[in-house]
Amino acid sequence: MANVFDDALRRLLAERLSAFERRQLADAGLKRAAVAITVVPQAGEAAFLLTRRAPRLNAHGGQWALPGGRLDGNENAMEAALRELEEEVSLRAGASSVLGTLDDYPTRSGYLITPVVVWAESIDGMKPNPGEVASIHPFPLSELQRPDSPVLVTIAESERPVIRMPLGESHVHAPTAAVLYQFGEVALRGRATRVAHFEQPVWAWK
């Protein structure tokens, strides 16, 4: 599919996400969280945002991440994802910008993540919050359609495969990799692929 940033792409993504039967998991004592998969323009093409977390953060400092965090108070996942998007990268988006949601993903570190797909018409004014984000990186949607992706790795500590997604000259691990893989499958390819069974690397279990 073409990845031109236009109304046709927005409609297609929204239609595929609407048709997808999202799986909502019971929290089972996990802390609820949300992340924003944000589709943005980049030289006329569609891209998505990843951040490098500030290196001084206690949890997973310096790693690739989607904007997101824990739900506050009575927030739902959509409200939390939009709030975190504004707090972390200064992008303000309303409820009408949300295209849909993907499956809940339980993490080894104690969170139940709900991915929220957001359409951002402009990235004017986007900047990292230095307390949380070291840098912001738009990646073309085509990076989620590479023939060498995903990579599944076997580890001794688990019977489940660890998922990794190549991006540019780097790569990301689960949970981010699992979330992005499902976005690519559901929204870009129109496939109802599940990802909750994919494992995370052992260093992400804390």
PDB file of C-alpha atoms in Angstrom:
ATOM      1  CA  MET A   1       0.000   0.000   0.000  1.00  0.00           C
ATOM      2  CA  ALA A   2       1.068   3.596  -0.604  1.00  0.00           C
ATOM      3  CA  ASN A   3       2.092   5.511   2.490  1.00  0.00           C
ATOM      4  CA  VAL A   4       1.321   9.025   1.289  1.00  0.00           C
ATOM      5  CA  PHE A   5       0.160  11.176   4.199  1.00  0.00           C
ATOM      6  CA  ASP A   6      -3.343  12.073   3.004  1.00  0.00           C
ATOM      7  CA  ASP A   7      -7.038  11.640   3.767  1.00  0.00           C
ATOM      8  CA  ALA A   8      -7.167   8.358   1.855  1.00  0.00           C
ATOM      9  CA  LEU A   9      -4.547   6.821   4.155  1.00  0.00           C
ATOM     10  CA  ARG A  10      -6.302   8.153   7.227  1.00  0.00           C
ATOM     11  CA  ARG A  11      -9.597   6.603   6.115  1.00  0.00           C
ATOM     12  CA  LEU A  12      -7.953   3.287   5.325  1.00  0.00           C
ATOM     13  CA  LEU A  13      -6.195   3.065   8.683  1.00  0.00           C
ATOM     14  CA  ALA A  14      -9.380   4.017  10.526  1.00  0.00           C
ATOM     15  CA  GLU A  15     -11.438   1.456   8.603  1.00  0.00           C
ATOM     16  CA  ARG A  16      -9.021  -1.367   9.301  1.00  0.00           C
ATOM     17  CA  LEU A  17      -8.743  -0.501  12.973  1.00  0.00           C
ATOM     18  CA  SER A  18     -12.528  -0.238  13.267  1.00  0.00           C
ATOM     19  CA  ALA A  19     -12.956  -3.687  11.701  1.00  0.00           C
ATOM     20  CA  PHE A  20     -10.378  -5.215  14.059  1.00  0.00           C
ATOM     21  CA  GLU A  21     -11.825  -7.062  17.085  1.00  0.00           C
ATOM     22  CA  ARG A  22      -9.569  -5.759  19.814  1.00  0.00           C
ATOM     23  CA  ARG A  23      -8.783  -8.069  22.729  1.00  0.00           C
ATOM     24  CA  GLN A  24      -9.076  -6.409  26.105  1.00  0.00           C
ATOM     25  CA  LEU A  25      -7.315  -8.335  28.870  1.00  0.00           C
ATOM     26  CA  ALA A  26      -8.125  -8.390  32.577  1.00  0.00           C
ATOM     27  CA  ASP A  27      -5.473  -6.445  34.439  1.00  0.00           C
ATOM     28  CA  ALA A  28      -4.805  -9.264  36.974  1.00  0.00           C
ATOM     29  CA  GLY A  29      -2.990  -6.848  39.261  1.00  0.00           C
ATOM     30  CA  LEU A  30      -1.060  -5.170  36.473  1.00  0.00           C
ATOM     31  CA  LYS A  31      -0.827  -1.385  36.299  1.00  0.00           C
ATOM     32  CA  ARG A  32      -2.826   0.070  33.404  1.00  0.00           C
ATOM     33  CA  ALA A  33      -0.884   2.096  30.830  1.00  0.00           C
ATOM     34  CA  ALA A  34      -1.323   3.445  27.314  1.00  0.00           C
ATOM     35  CA  VAL A  35       0.984   4.317  24.444  1.00  0.00           C
ATOM     36  CA  ALA A  36       0.393   6.480  21.379  1.00  0.00           C
ATOM     37  CA  ILE A  37       1.275   5.170  17.922  1.00  0.00           C
ATOM     38  CA  THR A  38       1.271   8.563  16.237  1.00  0.00           C
ATOM     39  CA  VAL A  39       1.060   8.832  12.448  1.00  0.00           C
ATOM     40  CA  VAL A  40       2.648  12.091  11.281  1.00  0.00           C
ATOM     41  CA  PRO A  41       3.674  13.764   7.998  1.00  0.00           C
ATOM     42  CA  GLN A  42       7.295  13.597   6.901  1.00  0.00           C
ATOM     43  CA  ALA A  43       8.075  15.188   3.504  1.00  0.00           C
ATOM     44  CA  GLY A  44       4.641  14.168   2.234  1.00  0.00           C
ATOM     45  CA  GLU A  45       4.969  10.586   3.391  1.00  0.00           C
ATOM     46  CA  ALA A  46       3.447   9.014   6.496  1.00  0.00           C
ATOM     47  CA  ALA A  47       5.674   8.224   9.439  1.00  0.00           C
ATOM     48  CA  PHE A  48       5.277   7.198  13.074  1.00  0.00           C
ATOM     49  CA  LEU A  49       7.004   8.607  16.136  1.00  0.00           C
ATOM     50  CA  LEU A  50       9.461   6.903  18.440  1.00  0.00           C
ATOM     51  CA  THR A  51      11.384   8.582  21.219  1.00  0.00           C
ATOM     52  CA  ARG A  52      14.658   7.908  22.910  1.00  0.00           C
ATOM     53  CA  ARG A  53      13.990   7.945  26.623  1.00  0.00           C
ATOM     54  CA  ALA A  54      16.091  10.307  28.716  1.00  0.00           C
ATOM     55  CA  PRO A  55      19.162   8.342  29.902  1.00  0.00           C
ATOM     56  CA  ARG A  56      18.748   9.378  33.526  1.00  0.00           C
ATOM     57  CA  LEU A  57      15.308   7.789  33.898  1.00  0.00           C
ATOM     58  CA  ASN A  58      15.175   4.983  36.460  1.00  0.00           C
ATOM     59  CA  ALA A  59      13.243   2.614  34.189  1.00  0.00           C
ATOM     60  CA  HIS A  60      14.633   1.757  30.737  1.00  0.00           C
ATOM     61  CA  GLY A  61      16.603   4.973  30.321  1.00  0.00           C
ATOM     62  CA  GLY A  62      17.992   5.611  26.838  1.00  0.00           C
ATOM     63  CA  GLN A  63      15.774   3.024  25.148  1.00  0.00           C
ATOM     64  CA  TRP A  64      13.402   3.397  22.205  1.00  0.00           C
ATOM     65  CA  ALA A  65       9.817   3.999  23.267  1.00  0.00           C
ATOM     66  CA  LEU A  66       6.413   5.123  22.117  1.00  0.00           C
ATOM     67  CA  PRO A  67       5.009   8.159  23.955  1.00  0.00           C
ATOM     68  CA  GLY A  68       2.973   6.817  26.837  1.00  0.00           C
ATOM     69  CA  GLY A  69       2.690   5.980  30.500  1.00  0.00           C
ATOM     70  CA  ARG A  70       0.369   4.991  33.330  1.00  0.00           C
ATOM     71  CA  LEU A  71      -3.278   5.950  33.439  1.00  0.00           C
ATOM     72  CA  ASP A  72      -3.910   8.722  35.972  1.00  0.00           C
ATOM     73  CA  GLY A  73      -6.965   8.620  38.216  1.00  0.00           C
ATOM     74  CA  ASN A  74     -10.094   7.834  36.214  1.00  0.00           C
ATOM     75  CA  GLU A  75      -8.458   8.247  32.805  1.00  0.00           C
ATOM     76  CA  ASN A  76      -9.188   5.816  30.027  1.00  0.00           C
ATOM     77  CA  ALA A  77      -6.482   4.626  27.644  1.00  0.00           C
ATOM     78  CA  MET A  78      -7.282   7.199  24.964  1.00  0.00           C
ATOM     79  CA  GLU A  79      -7.115  10.093  27.428  1.00  0.00           C
ATOM     80  CA  ALA A  80      -3.836   8.845  28.880  1.00  0.00           C
ATOM     81  CA  ALA A  81      -2.216   8.334  25.473  1.00  0.00           C
ATOM     82  CA  LEU A  82      -3.177  11.837  24.314  1.00  0.00           C
ATOM     83  CA  ARG A  83      -1.992  13.396  27.584  1.00  0.00           C
ATOM     84  CA  GLU A  84       1.342  11.584  27.419  1.00  0.00           C
ATOM     85  CA  LEU A  85       1.789  12.581  23.777  1.00  0.00           C
ATOM     86  CA  GLU A  86       1.437  16.227  24.723  1.00  0.00           C
ATOM     87  CA  GLU A  87       3.582  15.921  27.847  1.00  0.00           C
ATOM     88  CA  GLU A  88       6.435  14.054  26.180  1.00  0.00           C
ATOM     89  CA  VAL A  89       6.669  15.643  22.722  1.00  0.00           C
ATOM     90  CA  SER A  90       4.353  18.701  22.855  1.00  0.00           C
ATOM     91  CA  LEU A  91       1.880  17.342  20.311  1.00  0.00           C
ATOM     92  CA  ARG A  92      -1.698  18.198  21.218  1.00  0.00           C
ATOM     93  CA  ALA A  93      -4.358  15.970  19.657  1.00  0.00           C
ATOM     94  CA  GLY A  94      -8.053  15.668  20.430  1.00  0.00           C
ATOM     95  CA  ALA A  95     -10.311  12.634  20.604  1.00  0.00           C
ATOM     96  CA  SER A  96     -11.224  13.097  16.929  1.00  0.00           C
ATOM     97  CA  SER A  97      -7.579  12.345  16.048  1.00  0.00           C
ATOM     98  CA  VAL A  98      -7.777   8.810  17.465  1.00  0.00           C
ATOM     99  CA  LEU A  99      -8.115   6.223  14.692  1.00  0.00           C
ATOM    100  CA  GLY A 100      -8.539   3.190  16.942  1.00  0.00           C
ATOM    101  CA  THR A 101      -6.921   0.903  19.488  1.00  0.00           C
ATOM    102  CA  LEU A 102      -5.061  -2.396  19.380  1.00  0.00           C
ATOM    103  CA  ASP A 103      -4.888  -5.397  21.721  1.00  0.00           C
ATOM    104  CA  ASP A 104      -3.828  -4.980  25.315  1.00  0.00           C
ATOM    105  CA  TYR A 105      -0.262  -6.181  25.834  1.00  0.00           C
ATOM    106  CA  PRO A 106       0.905  -7.426  29.281  1.00  0.00           C
ATOM    107  CA  THR A 107       4.521  -6.652  30.147  1.00  0.00           C
ATOM    108  CA  ARG A 108       6.946  -8.532  32.333  1.00  0.00           C
ATOM    109  CA  SER A 109       7.582  -5.313  34.270  1.00  0.00           C
ATOM    110  CA  GLY A 110       3.998  -5.208  35.568  1.00  0.00           C
ATOM    111  CA  TYR A 111       1.992  -3.128  33.091  1.00  0.00           C
ATOM    112  CA  LEU A 112      -0.985  -3.777  30.847  1.00  0.00           C
ATOM    113  CA  ILE A 113      -0.493  -1.532  27.819  1.00  0.00           C
ATOM    114  CA  THR A 114      -3.281  -0.343  25.533  1.00  0.00           C
ATOM    115  CA  PRO A 115      -1.931   1.001  22.203  1.00  0.00           C
ATOM    116  CA  VAL A 116      -3.871   3.990  20.826  1.00  0.00           C
ATOM    117  CA  VAL A 117      -3.392   4.995  17.176  1.00  0.00           C
ATOM    118  CA  VAL A 118      -3.371   8.773  16.682  1.00  0.00           C
ATOM    119  CA  TRP A 119      -3.347  10.848  13.489  1.00  0.00           C
ATOM    120  CA  ALA A 120      -1.423  14.133  13.803  1.00  0.00           C
ATOM    121  CA  GLU A 121      -1.941  16.567  10.909  1.00  0.00           C
ATOM    122  CA  SER A 122       1.111  18.620  11.825  1.00  0.00           C
ATOM    123  CA  ILE A 123       4.270  18.291  13.885  1.00  0.00           C
ATOM    124  CA  ASP A 124       4.813  22.036  14.124  1.00  0.00           C
ATOM    125  CA  GLY A 125       5.952  22.844  17.636  1.00  0.00           C
ATOM    126  CA  MET A 126       6.919  19.266  18.420  1.00  0.00           C
ATOM    127  CA  LYS A 127       9.796  19.118  20.897  1.00  0.00           C
ATOM    128  CA  PRO A 128      11.040  16.652  23.519  1.00  0.00           C
ATOM    129  CA  ASN A 129      10.298  17.114  27.193  1.00  0.00           C
ATOM    130  CA  PRO A 130      13.883  16.947  28.525  1.00  0.00           C
ATOM    131  CA  GLY A 131      12.731  15.372  31.769  1.00  0.00           C
ATOM    132  CA  GLU A 132      11.486  12.288  29.922  1.00  0.00           C
ATOM    133  CA  VAL A 133      12.650  12.324  26.313  1.00  0.00           C
ATOM    134  CA  ALA A 134      16.160  12.697  24.898  1.00  0.00           C
ATOM    135  CA  SER A 135      15.102  12.890  21.235  1.00  0.00           C
ATOM    136  CA  ILE A 136      12.188  12.307  18.836  1.00  0.00           C
ATOM    137  CA  HIS A 137      12.497  10.158  15.702  1.00  0.00           C
ATOM    138  CA  PRO A 138       9.919   9.870  12.892  1.00  0.00           C
ATOM    139  CA  PHE A 139      10.239   6.558  11.017  1.00  0.00           C
ATOM    140  CA  PRO A 140       8.495   5.952   7.663  1.00  0.00           C
ATOM    141  CA  LEU A 141       5.578   3.521   7.850  1.00  0.00           C
ATOM    142  CA  SER A 142       7.465   1.470   5.263  1.00  0.00           C
ATOM    143  CA  GLU A 143       9.847   0.437   8.064  1.00  0.00           C
ATOM    144  CA  LEU A 144       6.976  -1.674   9.413  1.00  0.00           C
ATOM    145  CA  GLN A 145       6.665  -3.443   6.060  1.00  0.00           C
ATOM    146  CA  ARG A 146      10.250  -4.636   5.655  1.00  0.00           C
ATOM    147  CA  PRO A 147      10.771  -8.221   4.436  1.00  0.00           C
ATOM    148  CA  ASP A 148      13.361  -8.815   7.184  1.00  0.00           C
ATOM    149  CA  SER A 149      10.887  -7.975   9.942  1.00  0.00           C
ATOM    150  CA  PRO A 150       9.997  -9.146  12.517  1.00  0.00           C
ATOM    151  CA  VAL A 151      12.877 -11.123  13.980  1.00  0.00           C
ATOM    152  CA  LEU A 152      11.962 -13.891  16.441  1.00  0.00           C
ATOM    153  CA  VAL A 153      14.595 -15.016  18.937  1.00  0.00           C
ATOM    154  CA  THR A 154      14.614 -18.051  21.218  1.00  0.00           C
ATOM    155  CA  ILE A 155      15.814 -17.617  24.811  1.00  0.00           C
ATOM    156  CA  ALA A 156      16.442 -20.177  27.542  1.00  0.00           C
ATOM    157  CA  GLU A 157      14.366 -18.276  30.096  1.00  0.00           C
ATOM    158  CA  SER A 158      11.032 -18.621  28.245  1.00  0.00           C
ATOM    159  CA  GLU A 159       9.152 -20.950  25.916  1.00  0.00           C
ATOM    160  CA  ARG A 160       7.799 -17.930  24.024  1.00  0.00           C
ATOM    161  CA  PRO A 161       9.729 -16.246  21.190  1.00  0.00           C
ATOM    162  CA  VAL A 162      11.189 -12.783  21.777  1.00  0.00           C
ATOM    163  CA  ILE A 163      10.099 -10.350  19.058  1.00  0.00           C
ATOM    164  CA  ARG A 164      12.394  -7.680  17.635  1.00  0.00           C
ATOM    165  CA  MET A 165      11.668  -5.123  14.886  1.00  0.00           C
ATOM    166  CA  PRO A 166      14.461  -3.695  12.696  1.00  0.00           C
ATOM    167  CA  LEU A 167      14.100   0.071  12.268  1.00  0.00           C
ATOM    168  CA  GLY A 168      16.585   1.977  10.134  1.00  0.00           C
ATOM    169  CA  GLU A 169      20.033   0.894  11.296  1.00  0.00           C
ATOM    170  CA  SER A 170      18.730   0.012  14.748  1.00  0.00           C
ATOM    171  CA  HIS A 171      15.969  -2.194  16.187  1.00  0.00           C
ATOM    172  CA  VAL A 172      13.390  -2.235  18.977  1.00  0.00           C
ATOM    173  CA  HIS A 173      12.362  -5.009  21.345  1.00  0.00           C
ATOM    174  CA  ALA A 174       9.027  -5.917  22.922  1.00  0.00           C
ATOM    175  CA  PRO A 175       6.842  -4.454  24.276  1.00  0.00           C
ATOM    176  CA  THR A 176       7.366  -1.664  21.709  1.00  0.00           C
ATOM    177  CA  ALA A 177       8.206  -4.173  18.973  1.00  0.00           C
ATOM    178  CA  ALA A 178       5.070  -6.232  19.643  1.00  0.00           C
ATOM    179  CA  VAL A 179       2.842  -3.160  19.537  1.00  0.00           C
ATOM    180  CA  LEU A 180       4.397  -1.855  16.312  1.00  0.00           C
ATOM    181  CA  TYR A 181       4.231  -5.279  14.676  1.00  0.00           C
ATOM    182  CA  GLN A 182       0.504  -5.533  15.389  1.00  0.00           C
ATOM    183  CA  PHE A 183      -0.052  -2.003  14.079  1.00  0.00           C
ATOM    184  CA  GLY A 184       1.709  -2.948  10.864  1.00  0.00           C
ATOM    185  CA  GLU A 185      -0.267  -6.146  10.500  1.00  0.00           C
ATOM    186  CA  VAL A 186      -3.693  -4.721  11.343  1.00  0.00           C
ATOM    187  CA  ALA A 187      -3.578  -1.188   9.960  1.00  0.00           C
ATOM    188  CA  LEU A 188      -1.104  -1.511   7.073  1.00  0.00           C
ATOM    189  CA  ARG A 189      -1.748  -5.084   5.906  1.00  0.00           C
ATOM    190  CA  GLY A 190      -5.329  -5.665   7.057  1.00  0.00           C
ATOM    191  CA  ARG A 191      -4.456  -8.817   9.015  1.00  0.00           C
ATOM    192  CA  ALA A 192      -5.965  -9.647  12.421  1.00  0.00           C
ATOM    193  CA  THR A 193      -2.642 -10.730  13.964  1.00  0.00           C
ATOM    194  CA  ARG A 194      -2.264 -11.226  17.729  1.00  0.00           C
ATOM    195  CA  VAL A 195       0.916 -10.403  19.645  1.00  0.00           C
ATOM    196  CA  ALA A 196       0.296 -10.907  23.389  1.00  0.00           C
ATOM    197  CA  HIS A 197       2.176 -14.233  23.230  1.00  0.00           C
ATOM    198  CA  PHE A 198       5.423 -12.596  22.131  1.00  0.00           C
ATOM    199  CA  GLU A 199       8.102 -12.457  24.809  1.00  0.00           C
ATOM    200  CA  GLN A 200      10.308  -9.564  25.896  1.00  0.00           C
ATOM    201  CA  PRO A 201      14.089  -9.731  26.408  1.00  0.00           C
ATOM    202  CA  VAL A 202      15.120 -10.658  29.933  1.00  0.00           C
ATOM    203  CA  TRP A 203      16.568  -7.198  30.668  1.00  0.00           C
ATOM    204  CA  ALA A 204      13.061  -5.745  30.125  1.00  0.00           C
ATOM    205  CA  TRP A 205      11.499  -7.962  32.804  1.00  0.00           C
ATOM    206  CA  LYS A 206      12.297  -5.458  35.569  1.00  0.00           C
TER     207      LYS A 206
END
